[in-house]
């Protein structure tokens, strides 16, 4: 038995594998069957991969790109790089070829682990821009076996090589390479040292992550929070990630693996709540009245919870879930109340890419109080600008907070604050949350209009709106045709009027514009974690801010 050595993530993994070799490390579904990977076999595979990477001519300190969704093979590649003293660089698998090449150039990757043919084809399109890449391995080789235009080898062949020797990295060596979300500027490459990743061990208890807890994450592996839950939390806390067939687990897969904790962007939570409300609207008779009453006043106990709440949770794949984890983006108050009625604690994680994961948490509430984990400190500068201490470093977060009653209350990102008539400033999320209470609005973007006052760019909720259109005999073909409909415009006007009744006068919306298509990460309007890129959306639809009339 080896002694516990917390110098690196690789040392901690080696200790866990020797102390608990038969404990389940990961659950993964492939070809319709769930398989449990245990710590003993995972550690053996990591050692073999590390030796094979060195045998392929890669040296300690070199960067290895990993373009994959969350799956056991990708996590094994991350851990193998850490074991061999290399830097695993997590690349967003949803990027187009040009974006992939830009990030790979920033990180200076020397090799690439690709998830499937799609990722290999992207590399093939831009390989002339990446002459330093000496080797490419593919996890799922289907469709690539006859490739001659790119030198690609199966990942399993790499994994089958002989076991290697000890850990080659030290605590100050880079443990992972991550990219910032790029909400306000281009993504920034950051390397996070092993010592910084191990500092995250203080986050487990406050979040509710403990030995054996099954956790399903709908965050991309390339997202700092997705990486933390898939590759760091299992090693530090013994959490068991559940990986589905595709890059993100489906609702059906959530029902099958029964996770006790689920992590997903607030945008997806809001969407689940609206779809549940839409399904309730299609129910008839007593069932409809019961569901609607539960949505309005339900509690996480009693006969109504047993009759309505538990079946709703089971239908969403959250039957065993006790904790819902979101990122920085705030969910609407309606969705927060919905999860409370299901009996689930909802925690927003406050993460920093420089830390490699979450440094604090907040409750999903109107004025959330931020609580930093042990080992991290806060410094509040002029105007309430927040900086976080990471050991000897101080990182400017770009966020604004209020100090009230000795607590830090998140206000919003400084760069996103709206200036209202009269000079006061407000976080746009406060206005957007009131609009997104409507089941027909998927996303609202509050911006300052050129004529003064607040303008709302509205992304329609296609699922609920299609049901509404059918019920009212409205002909439509696409979301664009719904956005052009005068009947839909009047429906959204009504939602805006209701939101304005709840908002103070300076925050009220004076103009609204309906977007002809959903906001999309592929178009740069959302980050990989589905956070809104406000400046890009505003610039893209600037012509709509000066066209049309005001909302009555």
XYZ file of C-alpha atoms in Angstrom:
552
model
C 0.000 0.000 0.000
C 1.416 3.415 -0.959
C 1.235 6.355 1.434
C -1.150 9.157 0.631
C 0.703 11.788 -1.383
C -1.290 14.880 -2.297
C 1.443 16.483 -4.406
C -0.440 15.846 -7.656
C -3.751 14.572 -8.974
C -1.839 11.549 -10.282
C -0.554 10.691 -6.799
C -4.067 10.969 -5.372
C -5.400 8.695 -8.144
C -2.707 6.102 -7.389
C -3.643 6.175 -3.697
C -7.367 5.793 -4.426
C -6.732 2.844 -6.771
C -4.684 1.016 -4.125
C -7.019 1.862 -1.240
C -10.276 1.108 -3.111
C -9.405 -1.005 -6.184
C -12.893 -2.532 -6.474
C -14.874 0.663 -5.853
C -16.781 1.989 -8.877
C -14.980 4.915 -10.487
C -17.238 5.598 -13.509
C -20.456 4.396 -15.099
C -20.601 4.488 -18.901
C -23.257 3.410 -21.374
C -22.094 1.920 -24.664
C -24.244 0.055 -27.199
C -27.207 0.217 -24.843
C -25.418 -1.384 -21.862
C -24.170 0.343 -18.706
C -20.723 -0.727 -17.550
C -18.983 0.041 -14.252
C -15.281 0.953 -14.437
C -13.440 0.291 -11.178
C -10.500 2.208 -9.769
C -8.057 -0.666 -10.057
C -8.618 -1.175 -13.782
C -8.801 2.570 -14.462
C -5.431 3.167 -12.786
C -3.838 0.291 -14.723
C -5.157 1.739 -17.954
C -3.840 5.203 -17.037
C -0.344 3.821 -16.379
C -0.372 1.972 -19.716
C -1.494 5.075 -21.581
C 1.164 7.207 -19.888
C 3.896 4.749 -20.923
C 2.525 4.626 -24.472
C 2.503 8.422 -24.753
C 6.159 8.520 -23.757
C 6.949 5.664 -26.148
C 5.307 7.679 -28.939
C 7.988 10.338 -28.474
C 6.108 12.811 -26.274
C 7.989 14.391 -23.385
C 7.039 15.770 -19.991
C 5.721 19.317 -20.300
C 4.338 18.862 -23.829
C 0.639 19.547 -24.439
C -1.784 16.879 -25.658
C -5.102 18.112 -27.058
C -8.253 16.148 -26.135
C -11.253 16.903 -28.376
C -14.020 14.768 -26.929
C -17.245 14.707 -25.029
C -17.311 13.414 -21.460
C -16.507 9.695 -21.584
C -14.241 7.267 -19.748
C -11.632 7.191 -22.533
C -11.267 10.986 -22.508
C -10.905 11.066 -18.712
C -8.319 8.265 -18.932
C -6.394 10.362 -21.471
C -6.473 13.351 -19.074
C -5.201 11.246 -16.187
C -2.553 9.561 -18.359
C -1.135 12.921 -19.429
C -0.998 14.007 -15.780
C 0.715 10.733 -14.832
C 3.320 11.198 -17.577
C 3.974 14.864 -16.693
C 2.295 16.132 -19.870
C -0.422 18.792 -20.060
C -3.880 17.604 -21.136
C -5.529 20.464 -23.070
C -9.310 20.192 -23.249
C -10.730 21.353 -26.583
C -14.431 21.997 -27.171
C -15.627 19.150 -29.396
C -18.488 21.303 -30.728
C -16.197 23.853 -32.358
C -15.825 24.095 -36.124
C -12.460 23.163 -37.631
C -11.188 26.764 -37.683
C -12.026 27.309 -34.011
C -10.392 24.027 -33.062
C -7.217 25.034 -34.899
C -7.118 28.455 -33.198
C -7.314 26.944 -29.712
C -4.822 24.182 -30.575
C -2.370 26.830 -31.816
C -2.752 28.853 -28.603
C -2.000 25.794 -26.492
C 0.784 24.522 -28.762
C -0.413 20.910 -28.700
C 2.047 18.224 -29.847
C -0.545 15.428 -30.172
C -4.297 15.012 -30.339
C -6.782 12.516 -28.878
C -9.957 12.785 -31.008
C -13.304 11.346 -29.985
C -14.498 10.154 -33.398
C -14.404 10.619 -37.163
C -15.946 14.095 -36.884
C -13.028 15.364 -34.786
C -10.446 13.660 -37.042
C -12.024 15.287 -40.110
C -11.815 18.704 -38.449
C -8.125 18.150 -37.761
C -7.579 16.957 -41.338
C -9.094 20.217 -42.639
C -6.636 22.356 -40.648
C -3.579 20.135 -40.238
C -1.456 22.498 -42.349
C -2.029 25.107 -39.598
C -0.851 22.619 -36.962
C 2.469 21.220 -38.243
C 3.681 20.655 -34.659
C 1.084 17.899 -34.085
C 3.061 14.663 -34.391
C 0.416 12.062 -33.541
C -3.379 11.662 -33.645
C -5.361 8.933 -31.864
C -9.095 8.364 -32.254
C -11.307 6.824 -29.540
C -14.056 5.618 -31.891
C -12.217 4.657 -35.120
C -15.373 3.904 -37.115
C -15.025 5.530 -40.554
C -11.318 6.366 -40.181
C -9.628 3.011 -40.848
C -8.974 3.755 -44.517
C -7.707 7.303 -43.975
C -4.505 8.140 -45.829
C -4.671 11.965 -45.791
C -4.122 12.054 -42.009
C -2.009 9.736 -39.868
C -4.521 8.528 -37.261
C -4.301 5.482 -34.989
C -6.891 3.809 -32.743
C -6.833 4.947 -29.122
C -7.389 1.369 -27.899
C -4.140 0.268 -29.526
C -2.386 2.944 -27.511
C -4.181 1.846 -24.331
C -3.156 -1.801 -24.844
C 0.580 -1.149 -24.448
C 2.566 -2.236 -21.402
C 2.207 -0.573 -17.998
C 4.511 2.288 -17.191
C 6.489 3.602 -14.256
C 5.809 6.214 -11.569
C 4.368 9.712 -11.671
C 6.545 12.223 -13.532
C 4.931 15.521 -12.437
C 5.385 17.771 -9.400
C 2.846 19.972 -7.589
C 3.795 23.147 -9.441
C 3.727 21.474 -12.851
C 0.715 22.210 -15.077
C -2.053 19.695 -14.381
C -4.489 20.722 -17.115
C -4.911 23.295 -19.857
C -8.307 25.018 -20.032
C -9.845 27.867 -21.994
C -11.916 30.669 -20.528
C -15.544 30.834 -21.630
C -14.894 33.843 -23.864
C -18.086 35.638 -22.810
C -16.666 39.113 -23.499
C -13.539 38.357 -25.524
C -11.830 35.499 -27.319
C -11.200 32.389 -25.178
C -7.996 32.664 -23.161
C -5.699 29.670 -22.589
C -4.805 28.977 -18.950
C -2.708 26.204 -17.439
C -3.701 25.096 -13.936
C -1.058 23.541 -11.677
C -1.615 20.283 -9.801
C -1.431 22.170 -6.493
C -4.317 24.407 -7.618
C -6.425 21.418 -8.652
C -5.850 19.830 -5.232
C -7.005 23.045 -3.536
C -10.465 22.161 -4.923
C -10.720 19.361 -2.330
C -12.373 21.848 0.070
C -15.361 22.131 -2.291
C -16.714 18.591 -1.898
C -18.693 18.838 1.347
C -20.388 22.202 0.633
C -21.480 21.023 -2.831
C -22.630 17.636 -1.548
C -20.108 15.535 -3.476
C -19.046 12.484 -1.485
C -17.830 8.906 -1.843
C -20.080 6.846 -4.114
C -22.460 9.674 -5.084
C -23.585 9.174 -8.697
C -23.308 12.430 -10.645
C -24.448 13.192 -14.189
C -23.073 16.341 -15.816
C -24.499 18.082 -18.860
C -21.518 20.422 -19.022
C -18.942 19.911 -21.766
C -15.701 18.212 -20.737
C -13.894 21.323 -22.026
C -15.831 23.525 -19.587
C -13.946 24.027 -16.284
C -16.971 22.794 -14.317
C -17.437 19.815 -16.659
C -13.762 18.898 -16.302
C -13.954 19.243 -12.513
C -16.942 16.888 -12.225
C -15.632 14.310 -14.732
C -11.899 14.164 -13.964
C -11.122 15.880 -10.645
C -14.076 15.191 -8.311
C -13.864 11.389 -8.809
C -10.218 11.424 -7.723
C -10.664 13.844 -4.807
C -14.028 12.686 -3.421
C -14.848 9.289 -4.970
C -17.822 10.723 -6.896
C -19.070 8.384 -9.653
C -19.695 10.215 -12.964
C -22.363 8.752 -15.275
C -21.454 9.025 -18.974
C -24.107 8.380 -21.632
C -23.829 7.214 -25.240
C -23.522 10.728 -26.657
C -21.480 13.705 -25.478
C -24.136 14.630 -22.894
C -26.548 12.282 -21.069
C -30.145 12.229 -22.299
C -33.234 12.283 -20.044
C -33.739 8.559 -20.771
C -30.155 7.853 -19.641
C -30.691 9.906 -16.488
C -33.660 7.683 -15.677
C -31.469 4.600 -16.186
C -28.416 5.596 -14.127
C -30.474 7.377 -11.393
C -27.931 10.085 -10.457
C -28.055 11.584 -6.967
C -26.562 14.852 -8.240
C -27.131 16.440 -11.644
C -25.105 19.351 -13.044
C -26.410 21.346 -15.979
C -26.549 24.919 -17.268
C -29.378 27.049 -15.869
C -30.652 27.529 -19.419
C -31.355 23.782 -19.705
C -33.091 23.744 -16.329
C -35.388 26.552 -17.438
C -36.135 24.600 -20.608
C -37.004 21.440 -18.636
C -39.402 23.415 -16.466
C -41.156 24.968 -19.469
C -41.498 21.589 -21.206
C -43.009 20.133 -18.026
C -45.530 22.981 -17.936
C -46.333 22.373 -21.615
C -46.946 18.669 -20.982
C -49.207 19.611 -18.084
C -51.199 21.789 -20.454
C -51.796 18.788 -22.735
C -53.166 16.725 -19.840
C -56.938 16.753 -19.471
C -59.388 16.615 -16.565
C -58.361 16.034 -12.955
C -54.748 15.262 -13.896
C -54.310 18.687 -15.484
C -55.785 20.481 -12.477
C -53.575 18.528 -10.062
C -50.372 19.273 -11.999
C -51.217 22.952 -12.389
C -52.002 23.237 -8.665
C -48.739 21.476 -7.776
C -46.784 23.844 -10.062
C -48.457 26.795 -8.320
C -48.305 25.791 -4.622
C -46.733 22.325 -4.337
C -44.395 21.342 -1.487
C -41.648 18.651 -1.398
C -43.757 16.499 0.925
C -47.324 15.334 1.465
C -49.845 13.603 -0.757
C -49.540 16.081 -3.640
C -45.799 15.503 -3.828
C -46.378 11.735 -3.859
C -49.053 11.960 -6.578
C -47.500 14.662 -8.775
C -44.003 15.719 -7.631
C -42.344 12.304 -7.581
C -43.730 11.223 -11.003
C -42.606 14.557 -12.494
C -39.101 14.090 -11.075
C -38.966 10.502 -12.377
C -40.090 11.598 -15.849
C -37.244 14.132 -15.960
C -34.677 11.522 -14.878
C -34.343 13.199 -11.472
C -36.140 10.582 -9.373
C -33.067 9.829 -7.236
C -31.616 13.348 -7.456
C -31.141 15.353 -4.267
C -28.901 18.145 -5.528
C -28.989 20.148 -8.760
C -25.796 21.992 -9.659
C -25.616 24.910 -12.079
C -22.833 27.187 -13.228
C -22.568 30.954 -12.851
C -25.632 31.739 -14.970
C -28.703 32.389 -12.846
C -31.898 30.442 -13.430
C -35.279 32.158 -13.327
C -37.025 32.369 -9.918
C -39.874 30.280 -11.384
C -37.471 27.429 -12.168
C -35.833 27.688 -8.737
C -39.245 27.317 -7.090
C -40.032 24.388 -9.412
C -36.954 22.479 -8.186
C -37.705 23.356 -4.569
C -41.143 21.764 -4.991
C -39.397 18.655 -6.295
C -37.409 18.550 -3.027
C -34.029 19.313 -4.617
C -31.355 21.654 -3.294
C -30.146 23.943 -6.071
C -26.598 25.250 -5.878
C -24.882 27.569 -8.328
C -21.131 27.034 -8.525
C -18.885 30.053 -8.874
C -15.914 28.912 -10.906
C -12.669 30.413 -12.120
C -10.716 28.956 -15.014
C -7.507 29.877 -13.133
C -8.605 27.562 -10.305
C -9.623 24.715 -12.610
C -13.096 24.527 -11.069
C -15.466 26.034 -8.482
C -14.131 28.349 -5.751
C -17.502 29.048 -4.140
C -21.232 28.503 -4.331
C -24.426 30.530 -4.170
C -28.084 29.716 -3.816
C -30.217 30.272 -6.890
C -32.082 33.296 -5.507
C -32.869 36.882 -6.513
C -29.895 38.316 -4.596
C -27.618 35.293 -4.180
C -25.037 35.336 -1.387
C -21.667 34.007 -2.560
C -19.797 31.757 -0.121
C -16.187 31.002 -1.043
C -14.733 27.623 -0.126
C -11.960 27.172 2.413
C -8.610 28.138 0.899
C -9.995 31.005 -1.188
C -10.386 34.636 -0.150
C -12.287 37.660 -1.460
C -11.091 41.203 -2.076
C -13.688 43.816 -3.002
C -12.369 46.828 -4.883
C -13.874 50.182 -5.901
C -17.428 49.927 -7.197
C -17.808 46.450 -5.711
C -15.491 44.707 -8.187
C -14.585 41.240 -6.885
C -11.145 39.630 -6.855
C -10.426 36.135 -5.498
C -7.217 35.059 -3.764
C -5.805 31.737 -4.985
C -2.908 31.124 -2.621
C -0.420 33.871 -3.381
C -2.250 35.026 -6.521
C -5.160 37.451 -6.753
C -7.481 37.010 -9.747
C -9.780 39.810 -10.910
C -13.122 38.136 -11.654
C -14.735 41.019 -13.525
C -17.852 40.546 -11.384
C -19.623 43.096 -9.246
C -20.819 42.320 -5.719
C -22.641 44.130 -2.926
C -21.530 43.818 0.679
C -24.643 43.478 2.835
C -24.679 42.111 6.364
C -21.114 40.878 5.994
C -22.039 38.726 2.967
C -21.036 38.941 -0.686
C -24.123 39.278 -2.889
C -23.582 38.692 -6.597
C -24.874 41.563 -8.742
C -23.575 40.618 -12.179
C -20.679 40.948 -14.565
C -19.330 44.491 -14.602
C -19.076 44.518 -18.406
C -22.756 43.581 -18.757
C -24.357 46.145 -16.429
C -27.067 48.277 -18.025
C -27.236 52.018 -17.433
C -30.862 53.031 -16.918
C -32.522 56.425 -17.427
C -31.437 58.503 -14.433
C -27.958 56.943 -14.335
C -28.559 53.905 -12.095
C -27.045 50.572 -13.140
C -28.609 47.122 -13.028
C -27.659 43.582 -13.999
C -29.667 42.616 -17.116
C -30.380 39.178 -15.607
C -32.832 40.835 -13.180
C -34.961 42.053 -16.094
C -34.515 38.893 -18.157
C -35.664 36.630 -15.318
C -39.062 38.339 -15.245
C -39.521 37.817 -18.992
C -38.330 34.211 -18.873
C -41.097 33.400 -16.408
C -43.281 33.151 -19.530
C -43.497 29.590 -20.897
C -43.243 31.017 -24.425
C -39.851 32.737 -23.967
C -36.718 30.572 -23.999
C -34.169 33.372 -23.591
C -34.416 37.134 -23.202
C -31.506 39.507 -23.763
C -31.969 42.926 -22.160
C -29.947 45.667 -23.824
C -29.930 49.439 -23.768
C -31.693 50.787 -26.854
C -30.374 53.725 -28.901
C -33.515 55.730 -28.035
C -33.092 55.113 -24.292
C -34.829 52.630 -22.046
C -34.546 48.853 -22.133
C -34.960 46.769 -25.277
C -35.539 43.008 -25.010
C -34.354 40.626 -27.712
C -36.577 37.565 -27.312
C -35.777 33.991 -28.325
C -39.062 32.107 -28.541
C -39.555 28.713 -26.896
C -40.322 26.528 -29.897
C -41.738 23.554 -27.950
C -44.373 25.432 -25.967
C -45.135 27.875 -28.779
C -45.843 25.107 -31.271
C -48.371 23.641 -28.825
C -49.966 27.067 -28.384
C -50.118 27.634 -32.157
C -51.800 24.286 -32.783
C -54.319 24.913 -30.007
C -55.215 28.300 -31.565
C -55.330 27.075 -35.168
C -52.310 29.123 -36.211
C -50.499 27.862 -39.325
C -46.694 27.776 -39.107
C -43.685 25.986 -40.585
C -40.593 27.114 -38.685
C -39.615 29.221 -35.698
C -38.993 32.070 -38.146
C -42.619 31.911 -39.304
C -43.807 31.980 -35.698
C -41.620 35.010 -34.966
C -43.175 36.816 -37.949
C -46.747 36.123 -36.779
C -48.776 39.051 -35.440
C -50.641 36.666 -33.097
C -47.352 35.540 -31.559
C -46.228 39.171 -31.292
C -49.383 39.988 -29.282
C -48.754 36.951 -27.035
C -45.217 38.151 -26.279
C -46.464 41.725 -25.783
C -48.729 40.370 -23.073
C -45.797 38.578 -21.412
C -43.788 41.815 -21.523
C -46.688 43.770 -19.986
C -46.909 41.230 -17.133
C -43.147 41.421 -16.563
C -43.277 45.225 -16.520
C -45.879 45.128 -13.749
C -43.326 43.319 -11.560
C -40.386 45.588 -12.473
C -39.581 49.046 -11.068
C -40.329 51.851 -13.505
C -36.695 52.501 -14.643
C -36.228 48.793 -15.509
C -39.373 48.400 -17.579
C -39.052 47.169 -21.143
C -40.051 49.724 -23.773
C -39.219 47.770 -26.924
C -39.097 44.092 -27.826
C -37.763 42.253 -30.864
C -38.429 38.583 -31.683
C -35.385 36.642 -32.887
C -35.981 34.465 -35.976
C -33.948 31.486 -34.717
C -32.556 30.056 -31.465
C -29.331 31.426 -30.045
C -26.588 28.886 -30.658
C -23.113 28.068 -29.374
C -22.082 27.081 -32.916
C -22.768 30.668 -34.030
C -20.778 32.121 -31.146
C -23.855 33.513 -29.372
C -23.500 31.115 -26.425
C -20.437 29.672 -24.723
C -19.941 25.861 -24.590
C -21.650 25.994 -21.163
C -24.585 27.862 -22.799
C -23.747 31.178 -21.116
C -24.885 34.168 -23.124
C -22.345 36.192 -25.114
C -24.212 39.460 -24.816
C -21.956 41.667 -26.931
C -22.075 39.260 -29.884
C -25.871 38.961 -29.707
C -26.312 42.727 -29.460
C -24.006 43.401 -32.417
C -25.593 40.668 -34.532
C -29.085 42.074 -34.054
C -28.145 45.769 -33.888
C -30.333 46.484 -36.919
C -33.379 45.284 -34.976
C -32.675 47.693 -32.128
C -33.434 50.663 -34.363
C -36.333 49.126 -36.319
C -39.996 48.785 -35.453
C -42.252 50.323 -32.840
C -42.555 50.231 -29.096
C -44.350 47.671 -27.000
C -47.625 48.905 -25.640
